[in-house]
Amino acid sequence: MTATLKAEEQNQLQLVEREEMDDEDDLFEAIDKLINQGINAGDVKKLQDAGIYTCNGLMMFTKKNLTGIKGLSEAKVDKICEAAEKIVNYGYITGSDALLKRKSVIHITTGSQALDELLGGGLITFRLARTVGVETSAITEAFGEFRSGKTQLAHTLCVSTQLPINMHGGNGKVAYIDTEGTFRPDRIVPIAERFGMDPGAVLDNIIYARAYTYEHQYNLLLGLAAKMSEEPFKILIVDSVIALFRVDFTGRGELAERQQKLAQMLSRMIKIAEEFNVAVFMTNQVIADPGGGVFISDPKKPAGGHVLAHAATIRLMFRKGKGEQRVCKVFDAPNLPEAEAISLSSIPLVLLYLLILVYLIMFP
């Protein structure tokens, strides 16, 4: 009986995915449509070989980058860009249109009500707007020391992303790039069971890659375009974003080159987020801050410098609290106040019930 119910739930999820794919066809235009504008099929194939699968993505590349593709001359690139401009409007739009476009943004629950409320702008705003968790078309960065809960949250998002939209999920698949060897599929199983999902089906909807160099990491991002143009992905997780850059580039003499390569990779991640309306969740390490001052008890700052700081839409700082508590603080965000949240798993159950009771009395 249980197996039959699980099979029915899985079939239902697949049906929802197909409907979502039909709805999301309007989010991007396939690169094949250039053929209808008079572009040679061979040139379209060259674009696909270079990792460009949508007209939206094409418009995010400079002509200098496009002419670098073997077999594409400046004249061909000009013709291709003119054809793409007829399909995709990348000019000015009104504020009302921008607001309408924002309605396609999906918020994916983190699995923690306290953290969801934090990302929703506080308890009252969270209640009114019903926006919870990590949002698509944006980069969310979580930085902190080891054992602060970053990778645990990444594993939770692997599962919660696959929940239906009405359960604050993304109803989509997951892409996971692991640079430190910390991904554990066995940890996915209890998280899936906690959400009442089939662990096998959840694991099948996660594509995983282990990166060993910063170049390998970048190439894995290029290969995602083909998969995301065909299947309903809703999150890209990179754990961690800076680790390989700190290994492959050493000393101040290579710092400028490191930051340039890091900026190119982050730019690619931003384009993926906006092109396919997926959430990008990346973890980051911290470094000692000698200029932190004597008044700061734990002077640490996120690695990556200003390049990474400007790329991230929302920056979350994680730290270990008392006992098994994990504290998350909004470090920087365009639409969220500076605030902190403590993992509810560390709060005694009786106290949690009291908090819920107070909440219901104050906001009936």
Coordinates of C-alpha atoms in Angstrom, one line a residue:
M1 CA 0.0 0.0 0.0
T2 CA 2.8 2.4 0.9
A3 CA 4.7 1.6 -2.3
T4 CA 1.5 2.3 -4.3
L5 CA 1.1 5.7 -2.6
K6 CA 4.7 6.6 -3.3
A7 CA 4.4 5.6 -6.9
E8 CA 1.2 7.8 -7.3
E9 CA 3.0 10.7 -5.6
Q10 CA 6.0 10.3 -7.9
N11 CA 3.7 10.2 -11.0
Q12 CA 1.9 13.3 -9.8
L13 CA 5.2 15.1 -9.3
Q14 CA 6.3 14.2 -12.9
L15 CA 3.0 15.6 -14.2
V16 CA 3.6 18.9 -12.3
E17 CA 7.1 19.0 -13.7
R18 CA 5.8 18.7 -17.3
E19 CA 3.2 21.5 -16.7
E20 CA 5.9 23.7 -15.2
M21 CA 8.2 23.1 -18.2
D22 CA 5.4 24.2 -20.5
D23 CA 4.9 27.3 -18.4
E24 CA 8.6 28.1 -18.3
D25 CA 9.0 28.0 -22.0
D26 CA 8.4 31.7 -22.0
L27 CA 11.3 32.4 -19.7
F28 CA 13.9 31.7 -22.4
E29 CA 14.0 31.3 -26.1
A30 CA 15.8 28.2 -27.5
I31 CA 18.8 28.9 -29.7
D32 CA 17.2 26.8 -32.5
K33 CA 14.8 29.7 -33.2
L34 CA 17.7 31.5 -34.9
I35 CA 17.3 29.2 -37.8
N36 CA 13.9 30.7 -38.5
Q37 CA 15.7 34.1 -38.7
G38 CA 18.0 32.9 -41.5
I39 CA 20.9 31.7 -39.4
N40 CA 22.7 28.6 -40.7
A41 CA 22.1 25.4 -38.7
G42 CA 25.8 24.8 -38.7
D43 CA 26.5 28.1 -36.9
V44 CA 23.7 27.4 -34.4
K45 CA 25.5 24.0 -33.7
K46 CA 28.8 25.9 -33.1
L47 CA 27.0 28.1 -30.5
Q48 CA 25.6 25.0 -28.8
D49 CA 29.1 23.4 -28.7
A50 CA 30.3 26.6 -26.9
G51 CA 27.6 26.1 -24.2
I52 CA 25.1 28.6 -25.6
Y53 CA 21.6 27.0 -25.8
T54 CA 19.2 30.0 -25.5
C55 CA 18.9 33.3 -27.3
N56 CA 18.7 34.9 -23.8
G57 CA 22.1 33.4 -23.0
L58 CA 23.5 34.5 -26.3
M59 CA 22.7 38.1 -25.5
M60 CA 24.8 37.8 -22.3
F61 CA 28.0 37.2 -24.3
T62 CA 30.1 40.0 -25.8
K63 CA 30.8 40.0 -29.5
K64 CA 34.5 39.5 -28.6
N65 CA 33.7 36.2 -26.8
L66 CA 31.5 35.1 -29.7
T67 CA 34.1 35.7 -32.4
G68 CA 36.4 33.6 -30.3
I69 CA 34.2 30.6 -31.1
K70 CA 35.9 28.6 -33.9
G71 CA 34.2 29.1 -37.2
L72 CA 32.3 32.3 -36.4
S73 CA 33.6 35.5 -38.1
E74 CA 32.7 39.0 -37.1
A75 CA 30.2 39.3 -39.9
K76 CA 28.5 36.1 -38.8
V77 CA 28.4 37.2 -35.2
D78 CA 26.8 40.5 -36.2
K79 CA 24.2 38.7 -38.1
I80 CA 23.5 36.3 -35.3
C81 CA 23.2 39.1 -32.7
E82 CA 20.8 41.0 -35.0
A83 CA 18.6 37.9 -35.3
A84 CA 18.7 37.3 -31.5
E85 CA 17.6 40.9 -30.9
K86 CA 14.5 40.2 -32.9
I87 CA 13.6 37.3 -30.7
V88 CA 14.6 38.6 -27.3
N89 CA 13.9 42.1 -26.0
Y90 CA 16.9 43.2 -24.0
G91 CA 16.1 46.9 -24.0
Y92 CA 14.2 49.1 -21.6
I93 CA 11.0 47.9 -19.9
T94 CA 8.7 49.8 -17.6
G95 CA 8.7 49.3 -13.8
S96 CA 5.4 47.6 -14.1
D97 CA 6.9 45.0 -16.5
A98 CA 9.8 44.5 -14.1
L99 CA 7.4 43.9 -11.3
L100 CA 5.5 41.4 -13.4
K101 CA 8.8 39.7 -14.3
R102 CA 9.6 39.4 -10.6
K103 CA 6.5 37.2 -10.1
S104 CA 8.3 34.4 -11.9
V105 CA 10.8 34.3 -9.0
I106 CA 10.3 31.2 -6.8
H107 CA 11.3 31.1 -3.1
I108 CA 12.6 27.7 -1.9
T109 CA 12.3 26.8 1.8
T110 CA 15.5 26.1 3.8
G111 CA 13.7 23.6 6.0
S112 CA 14.1 26.0 9.0
Q113 CA 11.2 28.3 9.8
A114 CA 13.5 30.7 11.6
L115 CA 15.8 31.0 8.6
D116 CA 12.8 31.2 6.2
E117 CA 11.5 34.1 8.3
L118 CA 14.9 35.8 8.2
L119 CA 15.0 35.6 4.4
G120 CA 11.4 36.7 4.2
G121 CA 12.3 40.0 5.9
G122 CA 11.1 39.2 9.4
L123 CA 8.2 37.6 11.1
I124 CA 5.5 40.1 10.1
T125 CA 6.7 40.6 6.5
F126 CA 7.1 36.8 6.2
R127 CA 3.5 36.3 7.3
L128 CA 2.1 38.9 4.8
A129 CA 4.3 38.2 1.8
R130 CA 4.6 34.4 2.2
T131 CA 8.1 34.6 0.7
V132 CA 10.3 32.1 2.2
G133 CA 13.8 30.8 1.7
V134 CA 16.3 31.1 -1.1
E135 CA 15.1 32.9 -4.2
T136 CA 15.6 32.1 -7.9
S137 CA 17.3 34.5 -10.4
A138 CA 19.7 35.4 -7.6
I139 CA 22.9 34.3 -5.9
T140 CA 22.7 33.5 -2.2
E141 CA 26.1 33.1 -0.4
A142 CA 26.6 31.5 2.9
F143 CA 30.0 32.0 4.6
G144 CA 31.4 31.0 7.9
E145 CA 33.9 28.7 9.6
F146 CA 33.8 24.9 9.3
R147 CA 31.0 23.2 11.3
S148 CA 28.8 26.3 11.1
G149 CA 26.0 24.6 9.1
K150 CA 26.7 25.7 5.5
T151 CA 27.0 22.3 3.9
Q152 CA 24.1 21.0 6.0
L153 CA 21.9 23.7 4.5
A154 CA 23.2 22.8 1.0
H155 CA 22.1 19.2 1.6
T156 CA 18.7 20.3 2.9
L157 CA 18.2 22.5 -0.2
C158 CA 18.9 19.4 -2.4
V159 CA 15.6 18.0 -1.0
S160 CA 13.4 21.1 -0.4
T161 CA 14.0 22.3 -4.0
Q162 CA 12.1 19.2 -5.2
L163 CA 9.0 20.0 -3.1
P164 CA 5.9 21.3 -4.9
I165 CA 5.5 25.0 -5.3
N166 CA 2.6 25.1 -2.9
M167 CA 4.9 23.6 -0.2
H168 CA 7.4 26.3 -0.7
G169 CA 9.6 24.1 -2.9
G170 CA 10.9 24.7 -6.4
N171 CA 9.4 21.6 -8.0
G172 CA 12.7 21.1 -9.9
K173 CA 16.0 19.3 -10.1
V174 CA 19.3 20.1 -8.4
A175 CA 22.8 20.6 -9.8
Y176 CA 25.5 20.2 -7.2
I177 CA 29.2 21.1 -7.8
D178 CA 31.4 19.9 -4.9
T179 CA 34.9 21.4 -4.6
E180 CA 35.8 20.0 -1.2
G181 CA 34.5 16.4 -1.3
T182 CA 31.9 17.1 1.4
F183 CA 28.7 15.9 -0.5
R184 CA 27.3 12.8 1.2
P185 CA 24.3 11.2 -0.6
D186 CA 23.5 9.2 2.6
R187 CA 22.7 12.5 4.3
I188 CA 20.1 13.1 1.7
V189 CA 18.1 10.0 2.8
P190 CA 17.0 11.2 6.3
I191 CA 16.3 14.7 5.0
A192 CA 14.1 13.3 2.3
E193 CA 12.2 11.1 4.8
R194 CA 11.8 14.2 7.1
F195 CA 9.9 15.9 4.2
G196 CA 7.9 12.7 3.4
M197 CA 9.6 12.2 0.1
D198 CA 11.1 9.0 -1.6
P199 CA 14.9 9.2 -1.0
G200 CA 15.6 7.2 -4.2
A201 CA 13.6 9.6 -6.4
V202 CA 15.2 12.6 -4.6
L203 CA 18.7 11.3 -5.3
D204 CA 17.8 10.6 -8.9
N205 CA 16.9 14.3 -9.4
I206 CA 20.3 15.5 -8.2
I207 CA 23.2 15.7 -10.7
Y208 CA 26.5 15.8 -8.9
A209 CA 30.0 16.7 -10.0
R210 CA 33.3 16.8 -8.1
A211 CA 35.6 19.6 -9.2
Y212 CA 39.4 19.4 -8.7
T213 CA 40.7 22.6 -10.3
Y214 CA 39.2 26.1 -10.9
E215 CA 39.2 25.4 -14.6
H216 CA 37.3 22.1 -14.1
Q217 CA 34.8 24.1 -11.9
Y218 CA 34.2 26.7 -14.7
N219 CA 33.8 24.0 -17.4
L220 CA 31.2 22.3 -15.3
L221 CA 29.2 25.5 -15.3
L222 CA 29.5 25.7 -19.1
G223 CA 28.1 22.2 -19.4
L224 CA 25.0 23.0 -17.3
A225 CA 23.4 25.1 -20.0
A226 CA 22.6 22.1 -22.1
K227 CA 20.9 20.3 -19.2
M228 CA 19.0 23.3 -17.9
S229 CA 17.6 24.1 -21.4
E230 CA 16.0 20.6 -21.5
E231 CA 15.1 19.7 -17.9
P232 CA 13.4 21.7 -15.1
F233 CA 16.3 22.6 -12.8
K234 CA 15.6 25.0 -10.0
I235 CA 18.9 25.3 -8.0
L236 CA 22.6 25.2 -8.6
I237 CA 24.7 24.5 -5.4
V238 CA 28.5 25.2 -5.3
D239 CA 30.2 24.1 -2.2
S240 CA 32.5 25.9 -1.9
V241 CA 33.0 28.6 -4.4
I242 CA 36.5 29.8 -3.4
A243 CA 38.3 26.6 -2.2
L244 CA 39.9 25.7 -5.5
F245 CA 40.9 29.3 -6.3
R246 CA 42.8 29.5 -3.0
V247 CA 44.7 26.3 -3.9
D248 CA 45.4 27.0 -7.6
F249 CA 46.6 30.6 -7.1
T250 CA 49.2 31.3 -4.4
G251 CA 50.8 34.5 -3.2
R252 CA 50.2 38.1 -4.0
G253 CA 51.8 37.8 -7.4
E254 CA 48.9 35.7 -8.6
L255 CA 46.1 37.5 -6.7
A256 CA 45.1 39.8 -9.7
E257 CA 44.8 36.8 -12.0
R258 CA 42.9 34.8 -9.4
Q259 CA 40.3 37.6 -8.9
Q260 CA 39.9 38.0 -12.7
K261 CA 39.2 34.3 -13.1
L262 CA 36.9 34.3 -10.1
A263 CA 35.0 37.2 -11.6
Q264 CA 34.5 35.4 -14.8
M265 CA 33.2 32.3 -13.0
L266 CA 30.8 34.4 -10.9
S267 CA 29.6 36.2 -14.0
R268 CA 28.7 32.8 -15.5
M269 CA 26.8 31.9 -12.4
I270 CA 24.8 35.1 -12.5
K271 CA 23.9 34.5 -16.1
I272 CA 22.8 30.9 -15.3
A273 CA 20.6 32.2 -12.5
E274 CA 18.8 34.8 -14.7
E275 CA 18.8 32.9 -17.9
F276 CA 17.0 29.8 -16.5
N277 CA 15.4 31.3 -13.4
V278 CA 17.3 29.0 -11.0
A279 CA 18.5 29.8 -7.5
V280 CA 22.3 29.7 -7.0
F281 CA 23.4 28.8 -3.5
M282 CA 27.1 28.9 -2.9
T283 CA 29.1 28.4 0.3
N284 CA 32.2 30.4 1.1
Q285 CA 35.1 30.2 3.4
V286 CA 36.4 32.9 5.8
I287 CA 39.8 34.5 6.3
A288 CA 41.4 36.2 9.3
D289 CA 40.9 40.0 9.2
P290 CA 43.9 41.7 10.8
G291 CA 42.2 45.0 10.5
G292 CA 39.2 43.8 12.5
G293 CA 40.2 45.8 15.5
V294 CA 40.5 44.9 19.2
F295 CA 36.8 45.4 19.8
I296 CA 35.8 42.5 17.6
S297 CA 36.1 39.2 19.4
D298 CA 36.2 37.1 16.3
P299 CA 37.7 39.2 13.4
K300 CA 37.0 37.1 10.3
K301 CA 35.6 38.1 6.9
P302 CA 34.4 36.2 3.8
A303 CA 37.1 35.2 1.3
G304 CA 37.0 36.4 -2.3
G305 CA 37.3 40.1 -1.6
H306 CA 35.1 42.7 -3.4
V307 CA 34.7 40.6 -6.5
L308 CA 32.7 38.0 -4.7
A309 CA 30.9 40.6 -2.5
H310 CA 29.5 42.4 -5.5
A311 CA 28.4 39.2 -7.3
A312 CA 26.3 37.8 -4.4
T313 CA 22.8 39.1 -4.2
I314 CA 22.2 37.9 -0.6
R315 CA 25.1 37.2 1.9
L316 CA 24.5 35.2 5.0
M317 CA 27.0 34.8 7.8
F318 CA 26.9 31.5 9.7
R319 CA 28.5 30.8 13.0
K320 CA 28.3 28.2 15.8
G321 CA 26.2 29.2 18.8
K322 CA 25.9 27.6 22.2
G323 CA 25.8 23.9 22.2
E324 CA 24.3 22.7 18.9
Q325 CA 22.9 26.1 18.0
R326 CA 23.7 27.5 14.6
V327 CA 23.3 31.3 14.1
C328 CA 22.6 32.9 10.7
K329 CA 22.9 36.6 10.2
V330 CA 21.9 38.7 7.1
F331 CA 25.3 40.2 6.2
D332 CA 24.2 42.0 3.1
A333 CA 21.0 42.0 1.0
P334 CA 19.2 44.5 -1.2
N335 CA 15.7 44.0 0.3
L336 CA 16.3 42.5 3.8
P337 CA 17.0 44.2 7.2
E338 CA 20.1 43.2 9.2
A339 CA 18.9 40.5 11.5
E340 CA 19.8 37.1 13.0
A341 CA 18.1 33.7 13.3
I342 CA 18.9 30.7 15.5
S343 CA 18.2 27.2 14.2
L344 CA 14.9 26.1 15.7
S345 CA 16.3 22.5 16.1
S346 CA 18.3 23.8 19.0
I347 CA 15.3 25.3 20.9
P348 CA 13.6 23.0 23.4
L349 CA 10.3 21.6 22.1
V350 CA 8.3 23.1 25.0
L351 CA 9.7 26.6 24.2
L352 CA 8.9 26.1 20.5
Y353 CA 5.3 25.4 21.3
L354 CA 5.1 28.5 23.5
L355 CA 6.6 30.6 20.7
I356 CA 4.0 29.2 18.3
L357 CA 1.2 30.0 20.8
V358 CA 2.4 33.5 21.3
Y359 CA 2.6 33.9 17.5
L360 CA -1.0 32.8 17.0
I361 CA -2.3 35.1 19.8
M362 CA -0.4 38.2 18.3
F363 CA -1.3 37.4 14.7
P364 CA -4.6 35.5 14.6

